[in-house]
mmCIF file with all atom_site columns, C-alpha atoms and ligand atoms in Angstrom:
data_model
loop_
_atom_site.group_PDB
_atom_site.id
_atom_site.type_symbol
_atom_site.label_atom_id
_atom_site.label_alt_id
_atom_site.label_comp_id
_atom_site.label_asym_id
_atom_site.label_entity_id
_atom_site.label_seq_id
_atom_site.pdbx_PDB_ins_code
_atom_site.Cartn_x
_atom_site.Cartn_y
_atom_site.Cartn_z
_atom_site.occupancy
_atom_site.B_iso_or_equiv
_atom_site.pdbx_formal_charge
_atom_site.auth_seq_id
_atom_site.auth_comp_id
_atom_site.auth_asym_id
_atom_site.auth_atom_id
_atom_site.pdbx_PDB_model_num
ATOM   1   C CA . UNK A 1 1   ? -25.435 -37.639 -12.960 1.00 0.00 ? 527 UNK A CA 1
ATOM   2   C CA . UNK A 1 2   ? -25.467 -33.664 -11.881 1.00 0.00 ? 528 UNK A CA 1
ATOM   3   C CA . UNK A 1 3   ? -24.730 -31.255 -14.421 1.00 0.00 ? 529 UNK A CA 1
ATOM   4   C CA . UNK A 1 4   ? -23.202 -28.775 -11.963 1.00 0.00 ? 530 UNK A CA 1
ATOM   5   C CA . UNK A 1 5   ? -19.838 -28.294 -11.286 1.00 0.00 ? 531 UNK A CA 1
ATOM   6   C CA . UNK A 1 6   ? -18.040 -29.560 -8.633  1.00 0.00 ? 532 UNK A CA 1
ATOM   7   C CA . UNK A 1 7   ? -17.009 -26.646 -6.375  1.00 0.00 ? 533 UNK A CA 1
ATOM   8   C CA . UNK A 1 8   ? -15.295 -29.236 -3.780  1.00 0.00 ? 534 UNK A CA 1
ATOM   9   C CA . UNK A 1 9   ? -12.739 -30.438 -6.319  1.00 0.00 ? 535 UNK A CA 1
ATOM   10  C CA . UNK A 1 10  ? -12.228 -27.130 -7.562  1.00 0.00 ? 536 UNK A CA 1
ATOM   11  C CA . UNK A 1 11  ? -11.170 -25.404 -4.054  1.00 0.00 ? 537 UNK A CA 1
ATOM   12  C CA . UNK A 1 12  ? -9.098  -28.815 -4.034  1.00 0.00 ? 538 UNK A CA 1
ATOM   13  C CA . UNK A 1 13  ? -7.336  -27.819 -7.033  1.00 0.00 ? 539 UNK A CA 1
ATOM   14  C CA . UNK A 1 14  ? -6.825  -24.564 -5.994  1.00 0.00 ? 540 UNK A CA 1
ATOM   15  C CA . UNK A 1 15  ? -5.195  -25.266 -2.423  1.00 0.00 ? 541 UNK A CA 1
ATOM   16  C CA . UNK A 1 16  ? -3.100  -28.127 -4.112  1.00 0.00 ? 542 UNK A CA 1
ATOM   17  C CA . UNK A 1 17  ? -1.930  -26.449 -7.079  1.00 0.00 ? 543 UNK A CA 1
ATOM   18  C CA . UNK A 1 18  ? 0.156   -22.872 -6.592  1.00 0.00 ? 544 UNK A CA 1
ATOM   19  C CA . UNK A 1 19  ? 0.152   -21.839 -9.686  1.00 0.00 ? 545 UNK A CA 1
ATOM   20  C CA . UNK A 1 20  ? -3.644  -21.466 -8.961  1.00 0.00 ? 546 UNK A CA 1
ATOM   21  C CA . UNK A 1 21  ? -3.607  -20.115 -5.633  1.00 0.00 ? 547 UNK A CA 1
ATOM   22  C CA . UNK A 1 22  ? -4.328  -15.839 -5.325  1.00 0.00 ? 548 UNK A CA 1
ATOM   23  C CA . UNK A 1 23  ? -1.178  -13.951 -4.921  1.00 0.00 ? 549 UNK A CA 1
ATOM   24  C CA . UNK A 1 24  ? -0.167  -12.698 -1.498  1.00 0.00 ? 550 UNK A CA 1
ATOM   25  C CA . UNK A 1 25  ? -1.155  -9.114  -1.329  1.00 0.00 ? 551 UNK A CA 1
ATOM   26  C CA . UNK A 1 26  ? 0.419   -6.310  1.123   1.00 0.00 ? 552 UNK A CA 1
ATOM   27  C CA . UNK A 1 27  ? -0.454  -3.148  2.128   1.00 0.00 ? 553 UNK A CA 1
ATOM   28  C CA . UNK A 1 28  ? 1.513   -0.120  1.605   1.00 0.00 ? 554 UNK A CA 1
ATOM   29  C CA . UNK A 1 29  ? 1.742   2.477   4.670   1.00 0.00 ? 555 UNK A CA 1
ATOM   30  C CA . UNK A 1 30  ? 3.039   5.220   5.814   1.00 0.00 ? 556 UNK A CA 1
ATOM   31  C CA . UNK A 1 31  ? 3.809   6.023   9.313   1.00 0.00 ? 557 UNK A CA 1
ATOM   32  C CA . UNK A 1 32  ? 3.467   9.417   11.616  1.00 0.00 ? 558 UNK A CA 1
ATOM   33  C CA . UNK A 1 33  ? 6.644   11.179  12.696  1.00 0.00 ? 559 UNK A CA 1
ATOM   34  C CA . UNK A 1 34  ? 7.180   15.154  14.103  1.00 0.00 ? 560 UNK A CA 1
ATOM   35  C CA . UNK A 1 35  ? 9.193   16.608  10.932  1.00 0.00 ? 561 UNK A CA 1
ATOM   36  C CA . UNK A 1 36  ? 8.215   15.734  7.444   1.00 0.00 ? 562 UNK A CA 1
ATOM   37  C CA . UNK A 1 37  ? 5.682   18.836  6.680   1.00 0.00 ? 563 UNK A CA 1
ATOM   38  C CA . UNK A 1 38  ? 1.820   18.118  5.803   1.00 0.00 ? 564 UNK A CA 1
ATOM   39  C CA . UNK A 1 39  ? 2.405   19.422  2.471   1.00 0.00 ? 565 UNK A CA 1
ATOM   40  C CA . UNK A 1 40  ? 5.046   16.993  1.317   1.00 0.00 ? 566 UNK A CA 1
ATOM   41  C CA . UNK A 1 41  ? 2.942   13.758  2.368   1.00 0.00 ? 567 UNK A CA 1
ATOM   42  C CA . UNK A 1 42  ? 0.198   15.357  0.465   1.00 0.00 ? 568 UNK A CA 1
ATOM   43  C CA . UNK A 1 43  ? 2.413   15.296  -2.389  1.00 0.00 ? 569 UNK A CA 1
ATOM   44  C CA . UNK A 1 44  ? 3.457   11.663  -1.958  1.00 0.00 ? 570 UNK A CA 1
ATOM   45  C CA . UNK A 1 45  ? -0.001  10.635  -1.842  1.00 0.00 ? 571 UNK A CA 1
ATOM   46  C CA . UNK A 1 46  ? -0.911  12.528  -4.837  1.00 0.00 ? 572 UNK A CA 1
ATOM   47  C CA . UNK A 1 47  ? 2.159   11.390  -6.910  1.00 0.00 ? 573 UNK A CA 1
ATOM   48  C CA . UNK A 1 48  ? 2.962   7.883   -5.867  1.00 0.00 ? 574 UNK A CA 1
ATOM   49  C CA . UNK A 1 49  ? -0.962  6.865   -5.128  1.00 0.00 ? 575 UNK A CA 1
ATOM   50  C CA . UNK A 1 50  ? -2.543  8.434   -7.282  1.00 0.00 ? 576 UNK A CA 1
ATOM   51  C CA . UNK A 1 51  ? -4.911  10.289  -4.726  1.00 0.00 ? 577 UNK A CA 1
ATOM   52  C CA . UNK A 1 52  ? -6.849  13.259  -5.428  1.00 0.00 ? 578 UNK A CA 1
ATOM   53  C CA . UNK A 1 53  ? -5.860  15.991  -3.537  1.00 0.00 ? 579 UNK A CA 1
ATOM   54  C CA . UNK A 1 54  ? -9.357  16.075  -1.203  1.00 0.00 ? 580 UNK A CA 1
ATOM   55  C CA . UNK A 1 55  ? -8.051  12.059  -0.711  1.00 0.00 ? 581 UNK A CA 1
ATOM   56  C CA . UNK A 1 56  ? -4.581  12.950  0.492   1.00 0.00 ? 582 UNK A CA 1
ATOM   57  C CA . UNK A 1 57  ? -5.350  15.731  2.552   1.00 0.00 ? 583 UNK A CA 1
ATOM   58  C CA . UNK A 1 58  ? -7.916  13.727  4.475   1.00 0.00 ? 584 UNK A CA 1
ATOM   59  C CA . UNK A 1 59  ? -5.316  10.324  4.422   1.00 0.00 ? 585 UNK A CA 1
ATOM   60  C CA . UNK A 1 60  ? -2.472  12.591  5.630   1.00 0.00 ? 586 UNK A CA 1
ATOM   61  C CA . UNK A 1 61  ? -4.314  13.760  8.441   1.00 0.00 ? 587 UNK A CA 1
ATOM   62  C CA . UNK A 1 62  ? -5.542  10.435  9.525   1.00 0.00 ? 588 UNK A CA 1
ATOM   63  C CA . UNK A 1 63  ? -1.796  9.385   9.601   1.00 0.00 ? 589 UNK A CA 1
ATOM   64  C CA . UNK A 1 64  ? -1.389  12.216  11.724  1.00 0.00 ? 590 UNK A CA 1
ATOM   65  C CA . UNK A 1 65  ? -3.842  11.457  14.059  1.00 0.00 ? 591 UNK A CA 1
ATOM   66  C CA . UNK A 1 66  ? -3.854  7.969   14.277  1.00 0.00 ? 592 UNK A CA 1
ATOM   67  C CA . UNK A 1 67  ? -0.061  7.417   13.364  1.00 0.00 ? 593 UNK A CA 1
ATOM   68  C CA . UNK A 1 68  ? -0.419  5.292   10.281  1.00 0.00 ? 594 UNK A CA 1
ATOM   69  C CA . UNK A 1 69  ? -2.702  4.389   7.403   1.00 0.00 ? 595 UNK A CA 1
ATOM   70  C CA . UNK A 1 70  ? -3.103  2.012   4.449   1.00 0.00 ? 596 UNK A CA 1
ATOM   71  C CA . UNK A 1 71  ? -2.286  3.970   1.282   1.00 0.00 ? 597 UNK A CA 1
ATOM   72  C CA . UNK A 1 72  ? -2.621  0.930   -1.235  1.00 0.00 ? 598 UNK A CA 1
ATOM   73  C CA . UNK A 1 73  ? -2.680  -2.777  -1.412  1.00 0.00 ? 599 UNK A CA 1
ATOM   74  C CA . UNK A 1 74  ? -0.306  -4.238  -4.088  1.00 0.00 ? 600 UNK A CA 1
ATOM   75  C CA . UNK A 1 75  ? 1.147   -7.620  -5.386  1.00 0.00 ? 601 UNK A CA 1
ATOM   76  C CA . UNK A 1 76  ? 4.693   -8.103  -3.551  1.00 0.00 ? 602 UNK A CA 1
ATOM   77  C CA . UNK A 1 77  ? 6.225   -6.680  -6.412  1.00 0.00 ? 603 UNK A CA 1
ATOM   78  C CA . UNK A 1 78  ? 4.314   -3.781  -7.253  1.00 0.00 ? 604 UNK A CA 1
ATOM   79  C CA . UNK A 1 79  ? 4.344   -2.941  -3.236  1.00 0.00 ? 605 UNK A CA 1
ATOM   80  C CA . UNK A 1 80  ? 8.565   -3.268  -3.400  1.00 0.00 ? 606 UNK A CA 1
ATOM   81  C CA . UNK A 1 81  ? 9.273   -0.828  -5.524  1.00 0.00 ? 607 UNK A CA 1
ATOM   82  C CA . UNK A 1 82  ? 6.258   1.686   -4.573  1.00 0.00 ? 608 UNK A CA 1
ATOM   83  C CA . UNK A 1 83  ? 8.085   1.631   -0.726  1.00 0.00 ? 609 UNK A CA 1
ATOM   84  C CA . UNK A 1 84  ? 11.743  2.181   -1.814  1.00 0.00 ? 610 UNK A CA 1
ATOM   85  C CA . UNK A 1 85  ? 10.217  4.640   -4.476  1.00 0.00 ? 611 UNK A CA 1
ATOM   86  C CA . UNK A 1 86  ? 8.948   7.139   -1.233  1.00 0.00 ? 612 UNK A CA 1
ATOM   87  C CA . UNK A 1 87  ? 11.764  6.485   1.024   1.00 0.00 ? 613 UNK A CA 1
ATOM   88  C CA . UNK A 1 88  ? 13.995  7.130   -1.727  1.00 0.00 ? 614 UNK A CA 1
ATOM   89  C CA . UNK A 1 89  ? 12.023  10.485  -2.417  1.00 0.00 ? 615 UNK A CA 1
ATOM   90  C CA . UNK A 1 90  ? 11.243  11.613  1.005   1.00 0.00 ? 616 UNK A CA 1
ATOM   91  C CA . UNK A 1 91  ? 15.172  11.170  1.765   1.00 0.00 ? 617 UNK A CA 1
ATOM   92  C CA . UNK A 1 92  ? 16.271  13.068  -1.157  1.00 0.00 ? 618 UNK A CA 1
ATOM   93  C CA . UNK A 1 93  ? 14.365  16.016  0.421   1.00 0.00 ? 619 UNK A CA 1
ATOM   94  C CA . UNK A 1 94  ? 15.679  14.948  3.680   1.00 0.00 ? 620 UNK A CA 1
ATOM   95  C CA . UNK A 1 95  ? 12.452  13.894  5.252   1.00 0.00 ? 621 UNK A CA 1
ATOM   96  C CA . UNK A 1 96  ? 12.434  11.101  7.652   1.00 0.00 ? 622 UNK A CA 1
ATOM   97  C CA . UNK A 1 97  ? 8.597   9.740   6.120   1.00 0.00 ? 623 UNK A CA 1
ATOM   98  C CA . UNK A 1 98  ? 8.853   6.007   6.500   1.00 0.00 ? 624 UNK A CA 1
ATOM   99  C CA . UNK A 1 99  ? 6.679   4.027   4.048   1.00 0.00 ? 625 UNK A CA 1
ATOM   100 C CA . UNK A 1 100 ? 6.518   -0.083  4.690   1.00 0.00 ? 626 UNK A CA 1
ATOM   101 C CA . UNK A 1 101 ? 4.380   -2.659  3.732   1.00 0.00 ? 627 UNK A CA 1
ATOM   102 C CA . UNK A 1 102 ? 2.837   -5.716  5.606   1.00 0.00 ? 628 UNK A CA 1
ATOM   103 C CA . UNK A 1 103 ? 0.738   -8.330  4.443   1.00 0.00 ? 629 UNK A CA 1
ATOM   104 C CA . UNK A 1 104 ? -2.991  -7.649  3.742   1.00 0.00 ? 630 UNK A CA 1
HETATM 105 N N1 . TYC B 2 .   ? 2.999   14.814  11.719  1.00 0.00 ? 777 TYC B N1 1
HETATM 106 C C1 . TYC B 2 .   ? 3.495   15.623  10.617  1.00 0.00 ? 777 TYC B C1 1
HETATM 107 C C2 . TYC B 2 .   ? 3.406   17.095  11.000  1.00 0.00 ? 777 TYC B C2 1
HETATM 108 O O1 . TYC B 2 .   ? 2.748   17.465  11.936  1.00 0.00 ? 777 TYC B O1 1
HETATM 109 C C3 . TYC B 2 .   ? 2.698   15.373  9.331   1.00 0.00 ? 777 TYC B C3 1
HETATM 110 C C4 . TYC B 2 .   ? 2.814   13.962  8.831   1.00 0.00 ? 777 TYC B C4 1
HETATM 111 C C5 . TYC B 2 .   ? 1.681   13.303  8.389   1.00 0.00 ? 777 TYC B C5 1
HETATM 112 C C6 . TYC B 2 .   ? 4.051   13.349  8.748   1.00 0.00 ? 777 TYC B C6 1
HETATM 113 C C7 . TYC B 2 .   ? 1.761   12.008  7.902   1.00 0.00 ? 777 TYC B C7 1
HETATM 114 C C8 . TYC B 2 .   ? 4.164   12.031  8.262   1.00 0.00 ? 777 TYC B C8 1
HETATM 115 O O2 . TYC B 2 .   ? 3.112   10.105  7.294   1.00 0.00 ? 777 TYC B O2 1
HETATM 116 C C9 . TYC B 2 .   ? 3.019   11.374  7.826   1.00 0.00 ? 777 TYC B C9 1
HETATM 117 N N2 . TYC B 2 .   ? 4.122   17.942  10.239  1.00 0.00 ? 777 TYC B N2 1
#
């Protein structure tokens, strides 16, 4: 008999069994629009990312250009309460930033 392991049963396992399977990640955007200022996306990225400033600058102005960008990729939960976190901020400053999330 083979010593090694059995890497058919275990994929098996994994596709049978959900407590085993990977959690669905998403991604965590933010979108273009004409009126929330450079600066204040900057900021977003810096405090809800956790991007250096040299990183937000150059994200920012790749959402800019290209109209939207992946900021992060998080577990469902994680990605919830990160969007509703900059909505809830950008609106308080009455920006119109929308931040969504997809799945990765
Ligand atoms: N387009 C905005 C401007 O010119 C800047 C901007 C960048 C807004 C990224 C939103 O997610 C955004 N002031």
């Amino acid at each position: 008999m083979s010593e090694q392991p059995n890497f058919a049963q275990e994929v098996d396992a994994e596709i049978s069994d959900p407590q085993l399977e990977e959690p669905q990640l998403y991604e965590v955007m933010l979108l273009n629009d004409d009126y929330t200022t450079m600066d204040f996306v900057i900021d977003v990225l810096m405090q809800f990312f956790r991007k250096s400033y040299s990183e937000a600058e150059l994200l920012m102005f790749t959402i800019h250009e290209q109209g939207s960008a992946v900021c992060a990729i998080y577990s469902r939960e994680i990605a919830e309460m990160r969007v509703k976190q900059v909505v809830d901020h950008a609106r308080a400053h009455e920006y119109p930033l929308l931040c969504v999330m997809q799945p990765h």
